[in-house]
Amino acid sequence: MTSDSAAPSKAPAIARAAAILRLLGRSEAPLGVNAIARELDLVPSTCLYLLRALAEEELVGFDPATKRYTLAAGVLTLARGWLKRDRFADLAQPLLDRVATEHGLTMLGVQVVGLQHMIVVAKALGTGNFQLNAEVGSRFPALISATGRCVAAFGGHDPEVLRRRFSGLRWEAPPTFDHWRDEVARTRQTGYAVDEGNYIAGVTVVAAPVFRSPGQLSHALAAVGLGSAVRRGGLEQLAGAVAGAARSLSERLSGA
Amino acid sequence: MTSDSAAPSKAPAIARAAAILRLLGRSEAPLGVNAIARELDLVPSTCLYLLRALAEEELVGFDPATKRYTLAAGVLTLARGWLKRDRFADLAQPLLDRVATEHGLTMLGVQVVGLQHMIVVAKALGTGNFQLNAEVGSRFPALISATGRCVAAFGGHDPEVLRRRFSGLRWEAPPTFDHWRDEVARTRQTGYAVDEGNYIAGVTVVAAPVFRSPGQLSHALAAVGLGSAVRRGGLEQLAGAVAGAARSLSERLSGA
DNA sequence: CCTTGACGTTGTACATATAGAATATTATTC
DNA sequence: GAATAATATTCTATATGTACAACGTCAAGG
């Protein structure tokens, strides 16, 4: 479904519009039609029509004076709609806070969306002098780092698809596929995953899966910290805390 | 809902997709293809293709078991991109907080997007026992209430267009167009607008315009409270505070 | 267990959104 | 201030996304 396969979308305007919105979201400054079209390999006229339609929907803003486009507040309305119904963030926050303070590390709650990305939906910063940070809304490749090993272990995906996607990942210190597969297998047994500097050098990530219903992976919890700090605090202990919190969350999510 | 303008969009898929996203955002429960299509007057097949495209972009989630669709966390990514670059909310928050506590009312910062809607982008709750509330991300018709009078007064819109749009508004106690036009004219002179129970019975709203550059209306500040409470605190004083905060914001926005 | 109804999904003809070139508009340089 | 370059926008033919109907599938009710 979310494959990289050839299946051509029956509504390509959507993909283009989403690309425009993301580009505007990541851009520091307002952009003109041609700049957007060039960046996204779109035809300027098509790009213009899409921008006008998006502006009509109040998802992008248009400054007639400078003829530049930006994101508009309409995206806030959508985000609010999502937040209103999301129970995960509410349930996860106290658990994230507790683990973050007890272990002095930054904790993230991420949502898994298909095999493409995971998105940070909740966070709790640690207490140390120096803390890693990631904004709510940030996207990461679904199979990267420790959370990615959880997705691979519990997502119920075709091993062949995993192999293909694995080859497209960008790590700072890439593991070999065989080594990664072994770690994924271990994750399936222990219920948590560890990434020691593979994704980002010097950064250790410990993650555990959260299921919205038995067998249905939907989120993951992740502790991120500098490798030295994690080792000092005891990696095993941390892994136990993260996995415990994730289990507790899974129960509450599938429960009521 | 979109526009009365005759020009047919060159990318109607966008409008439909946006409508789907908003519908899902406002829906309490996940929805199926047909339910969405029926609600939005779409052909089911088209609706299906749009949903698939949106799912591919991680803007909607799909539960293969129930075949139901929901908003997905991708909308958070867009909202984050918007928040990152928005200076208004950061600059407005302390001013909103101050006026809210000094006058014991709820203060809203809204962004004006064309003539269609304004969107709440910042808020500060008052201190009283009972407070009115509006969520960040909520949308209101652009010309409604006191903020609407500001838009009409300072938006630089064609009077004829204003008249047409005015007739489409829904007030609890609608003013006549002539009366409304007079109030708008007064707003243009005084720099603030008041709505005493027109939009919502018993609720008084005082608003003042914020300009991103001289003459370019972009936002508005609004104080909302129960009519009795506002009168007790002194409407003139409140209006002065709101207008003062708005002026100060305009200077800082156009300044740096 | 069979029937019924509603839903999700897939093929196909047609209307139309898109690509590309041409034109208008703005910014920049001399 | 004129000339130039880059940009935004309009125009038009055609590839293509959309609407409609037919199909397959599932759940409820008899």
Coordinates of C-alpha atoms in Angstrom, one line a residue, chain A:
Chain A
M1 CA 0.0 0.0 0.0
T2 CA 2.6 2.5 1.0
S3 CA 5.1 0.8 -1.1
D4 CA 7.7 2.5 -3.3
S5 CA 6.2 0.5 -6.1
A6 CA 5.2 1.7 -9.5
A7 CA 1.5 2.0 -8.7
P8 CA 0.7 5.4 -10.0
S9 CA -1.5 7.5 -7.8
K10 CA -4.9 8.2 -9.1
A11 CA -4.7 11.7 -7.5
P12 CA -1.2 13.0 -8.0
A13 CA -2.3 16.5 -7.2
I14 CA -2.5 15.4 -3.6
A15 CA 1.1 14.3 -3.5
R16 CA 2.3 17.4 -5.1
A17 CA 0.3 19.6 -2.8
A18 CA 1.6 17.8 0.2
A19 CA 5.1 18.2 -1.1
I20 CA 4.5 21.9 -1.5
L21 CA 3.2 22.2 2.0
R22 CA 6.2 20.4 3.4
L23 CA 8.6 22.4 1.4
L24 CA 7.0 25.6 2.7
G25 CA 7.0 24.2 6.2
R26 CA 10.7 23.5 6.0
S27 CA 11.6 26.7 4.2
E28 CA 12.9 29.6 6.3
A29 CA 11.6 32.3 4.0
P30 CA 8.5 32.7 1.8
L31 CA 9.0 31.2 -1.7
G32 CA 7.9 32.2 -5.2
V33 CA 6.1 30.0 -7.7
N34 CA 9.2 29.2 -9.8
A35 CA 11.4 28.5 -6.8
I36 CA 8.9 25.9 -5.6
A37 CA 8.4 24.4 -9.0
R38 CA 12.2 24.1 -9.5
E39 CA 12.7 22.5 -6.1
L40 CA 10.0 19.9 -6.5
D41 CA 10.4 19.3 -10.3
L42 CA 7.0 20.7 -11.1
V43 CA 5.8 22.7 -14.1
P44 CA 5.4 26.3 -13.0
S45 CA 1.9 26.6 -14.3
T46 CA 0.7 23.5 -12.4
C47 CA 2.5 24.7 -9.4
L48 CA 0.7 28.0 -9.6
Y49 CA -2.7 26.3 -9.8
L50 CA -1.9 24.1 -6.9
L51 CA -0.8 27.1 -4.8
R52 CA -3.9 29.0 -5.7
A53 CA -6.1 26.1 -4.7
L54 CA -4.2 25.7 -1.4
A55 CA -4.5 29.4 -0.7
E56 CA -8.2 29.2 -1.3
E57 CA -8.3 26.5 1.4
E58 CA -6.2 28.7 3.7
L59 CA -3.4 26.2 3.9
V60 CA -0.9 28.6 2.3
G61 CA -0.7 32.3 2.5
F62 CA 0.0 34.6 -0.4
D63 CA 1.5 38.0 -0.2
P64 CA 0.3 39.9 -3.3
A65 CA 3.0 42.5 -2.9
T66 CA 6.0 40.1 -3.0
K67 CA 4.1 37.2 -4.8
R68 CA 5.6 34.9 -2.3
Y69 CA 3.9 31.9 -0.6
T70 CA 4.1 30.6 2.9
L71 CA 2.3 28.1 5.1
A72 CA -0.9 29.6 6.5
A73 CA -2.7 29.0 9.8
G74 CA -5.1 26.5 8.3
V75 CA -2.7 23.8 9.0
L76 CA -3.2 24.6 12.7
T77 CA -6.9 23.7 12.3
L78 CA -6.0 20.3 11.0
A79 CA -3.5 19.7 13.7
R80 CA -6.0 20.6 16.3
G81 CA -8.4 18.1 14.9
W82 CA -5.8 15.4 15.2
L83 CA -4.8 16.4 18.7
K84 CA -8.4 16.4 19.9
R85 CA -8.8 12.7 19.2
D86 CA -5.4 11.4 19.9
R87 CA -5.3 9.5 23.2
F88 CA -1.7 8.4 22.9
A89 CA -0.1 11.7 23.6
D90 CA -2.3 12.2 26.7
L91 CA -1.7 8.8 28.1
A92 CA 2.0 8.8 27.2
Q93 CA 3.0 12.2 28.6
P94 CA 3.1 11.3 32.3
L95 CA 5.0 8.1 31.6
L96 CA 7.5 10.0 29.4
D97 CA 7.9 12.6 32.1
R98 CA 8.6 10.0 34.8
V99 CA 11.2 8.1 32.8
A100 CA 12.8 11.3 31.6
T101 CA 13.3 12.7 35.1
E102 CA 14.3 9.4 36.7
H103 CA 16.9 8.7 34.1
G104 CA 17.8 12.2 33.1
L105 CA 17.2 11.6 29.4
T106 CA 15.0 13.0 26.7
M107 CA 12.0 10.7 26.0
L108 CA 10.0 10.7 22.8
G109 CA 6.7 9.3 21.9
V110 CA 6.5 8.6 18.1
Q111 CA 3.6 7.4 15.9
V112 CA 4.3 4.9 13.2
V113 CA 2.7 5.7 9.9
G114 CA 3.1 2.8 7.4
L115 CA 6.7 2.0 6.4
Q116 CA 7.6 5.5 5.4
H117 CA 8.1 7.6 8.5
M118 CA 7.5 7.9 12.1
I119 CA 6.5 11.2 13.6
V120 CA 7.3 12.6 17.0
V121 CA 4.0 13.3 18.8
A122 CA 5.0 13.7 22.4
K123 CA 8.3 14.5 24.2
A124 CA 9.7 15.0 27.7
L125 CA 13.1 16.6 28.1
G126 CA 15.6 15.2 30.5
T127 CA 17.1 17.1 33.5
G128 CA 20.8 17.2 32.7
N129 CA 22.8 20.2 31.7
F130 CA 22.9 19.1 28.1
Q131 CA 19.9 17.5 26.6
L132 CA 19.1 16.2 23.1
N133 CA 15.9 17.6 21.7
A134 CA 13.5 16.8 18.9
E135 CA 10.4 18.8 18.1
V136 CA 7.0 17.4 18.0
G137 CA 6.1 17.0 14.4
S138 CA 9.6 15.9 13.3
R139 CA 9.7 13.0 10.9
F140 CA 12.2 10.2 10.8
P141 CA 12.4 7.2 8.4
A142 CA 10.3 4.4 9.8
L143 CA 13.1 1.9 10.0
I144 CA 15.9 4.0 11.4
S145 CA 17.6 3.8 14.8
A146 CA 16.1 1.8 17.7
T147 CA 12.5 2.7 17.0
G148 CA 13.1 1.4 13.4
R149 CA 14.2 -1.9 14.8
C150 CA 10.9 -2.1 16.7
V151 CA 9.0 -1.3 13.6
A152 CA 10.9 -4.1 11.8
A153 CA 10.4 -6.5 14.6
F154 CA 6.7 -5.9 15.3
G155 CA 5.3 -4.1 12.3
G156 CA 4.3 -7.4 10.5
H157 CA 6.1 -6.4 7.3
D158 CA 7.4 -8.6 4.5
P159 CA 11.1 -9.4 5.1
E160 CA 11.8 -8.7 1.5
V161 CA 10.3 -5.3 1.7
L162 CA 12.2 -4.6 4.8
R163 CA 15.5 -5.5 3.1
R164 CA 14.7 -3.1 0.2
R165 CA 13.8 -0.3 2.5
F166 CA 16.8 -0.9 4.8
S167 CA 19.1 -0.3 1.8
G168 CA 17.7 3.1 1.4
L169 CA 18.4 4.3 5.0
R170 CA 21.1 6.8 5.9
W171 CA 23.0 6.1 9.1
E172 CA 26.1 7.8 10.4
A173 CA 27.6 4.3 11.2
P174 CA 25.4 1.9 9.2
P175 CA 25.1 -1.7 10.5
T176 CA 25.3 -4.5 8.0
F177 CA 21.9 -5.9 7.0
D178 CA 22.7 -9.2 8.6
H179 CA 23.8 -7.6 11.9
W180 CA 20.7 -5.4 11.8
R181 CA 18.4 -8.4 11.2
D182 CA 19.9 -10.2 14.2
E183 CA 19.3 -7.2 16.3
V184 CA 15.7 -7.0 15.1
A185 CA 15.3 -10.7 16.0
R186 CA 16.6 -10.0 19.5
T187 CA 14.2 -7.1 19.8
R188 CA 11.4 -9.4 19.0
Q189 CA 12.4 -11.5 22.0
T190 CA 13.3 -8.9 24.5
G191 CA 10.6 -6.3 23.6
Y192 CA 13.0 -3.4 23.2
A193 CA 15.7 -2.2 20.8
V194 CA 19.0 -0.3 21.3
D195 CA 20.9 1.8 18.8
E196 CA 24.3 2.8 20.0
G197 CA 25.6 5.4 17.7
N198 CA 24.5 3.8 14.5
Y199 CA 22.0 6.5 13.5
I200 CA 23.8 9.4 15.0
A201 CA 27.4 9.0 16.3
G202 CA 27.6 9.3 20.0
V203 CA 23.9 9.1 20.6
T204 CA 22.3 6.0 22.1
V205 CA 18.6 5.4 21.6
V206 CA 16.5 2.8 23.5
A207 CA 13.0 2.1 22.1
A208 CA 10.1 -0.1 22.8
P209 CA 6.9 -0.8 20.8
V210 CA 3.4 0.3 21.7
F211 CA 0.4 -1.6 20.4
R212 CA -3.0 -0.1 19.9
S213 CA -4.5 -3.6 19.9
P214 CA -2.7 -6.9 20.4
G215 CA -0.3 -7.3 17.5
Q216 CA -1.1 -3.9 16.0
L217 CA 2.0 -1.7 16.3
S218 CA 1.0 1.9 16.3
H219 CA 3.6 3.9 18.3
A220 CA 6.9 3.6 20.0
L221 CA 8.6 5.1 23.0
A222 CA 12.2 6.1 22.7
A223 CA 14.8 7.3 25.2
V224 CA 17.6 9.3 23.6
G225 CA 20.8 10.5 25.2
L226 CA 24.5 10.8 24.7
G227 CA 26.1 7.3 24.8
S228 CA 28.3 8.1 27.7
A229 CA 25.3 9.3 29.8
V230 CA 23.2 6.3 29.0
R231 CA 26.0 3.9 29.9
R232 CA 26.6 5.7 33.2
G233 CA 22.9 5.4 34.2
G234 CA 22.8 1.7 33.2
L235 CA 21.5 0.7 29.8
E236 CA 19.7 -2.4 31.1
Q237 CA 17.8 -0.5 33.7
L238 CA 16.8 2.1 31.2
A239 CA 15.6 -0.5 28.7
G240 CA 13.5 -2.0 31.4
A241 CA 11.9 1.3 32.2
V242 CA 11.2 2.1 28.6
A243 CA 9.8 -1.4 27.9
G244 CA 7.7 -1.3 31.0
A245 CA 6.2 2.1 30.1
A246 CA 5.5 0.9 26.6
R247 CA 3.7 -2.2 27.9
S248 CA 1.6 -0.2 30.3
L249 CA 0.6 2.1 27.5
S250 CA -0.3 -0.7 25.2
E251 CA -2.6 -2.1 27.8
R252 CA -4.3 1.2 28.4
L253 CA -4.7 1.9 24.7
S254 CA -6.3 -1.4 23.9
G255 CA -8.2 -1.4 27.1
A256 CA -10.4 1.7 27.0

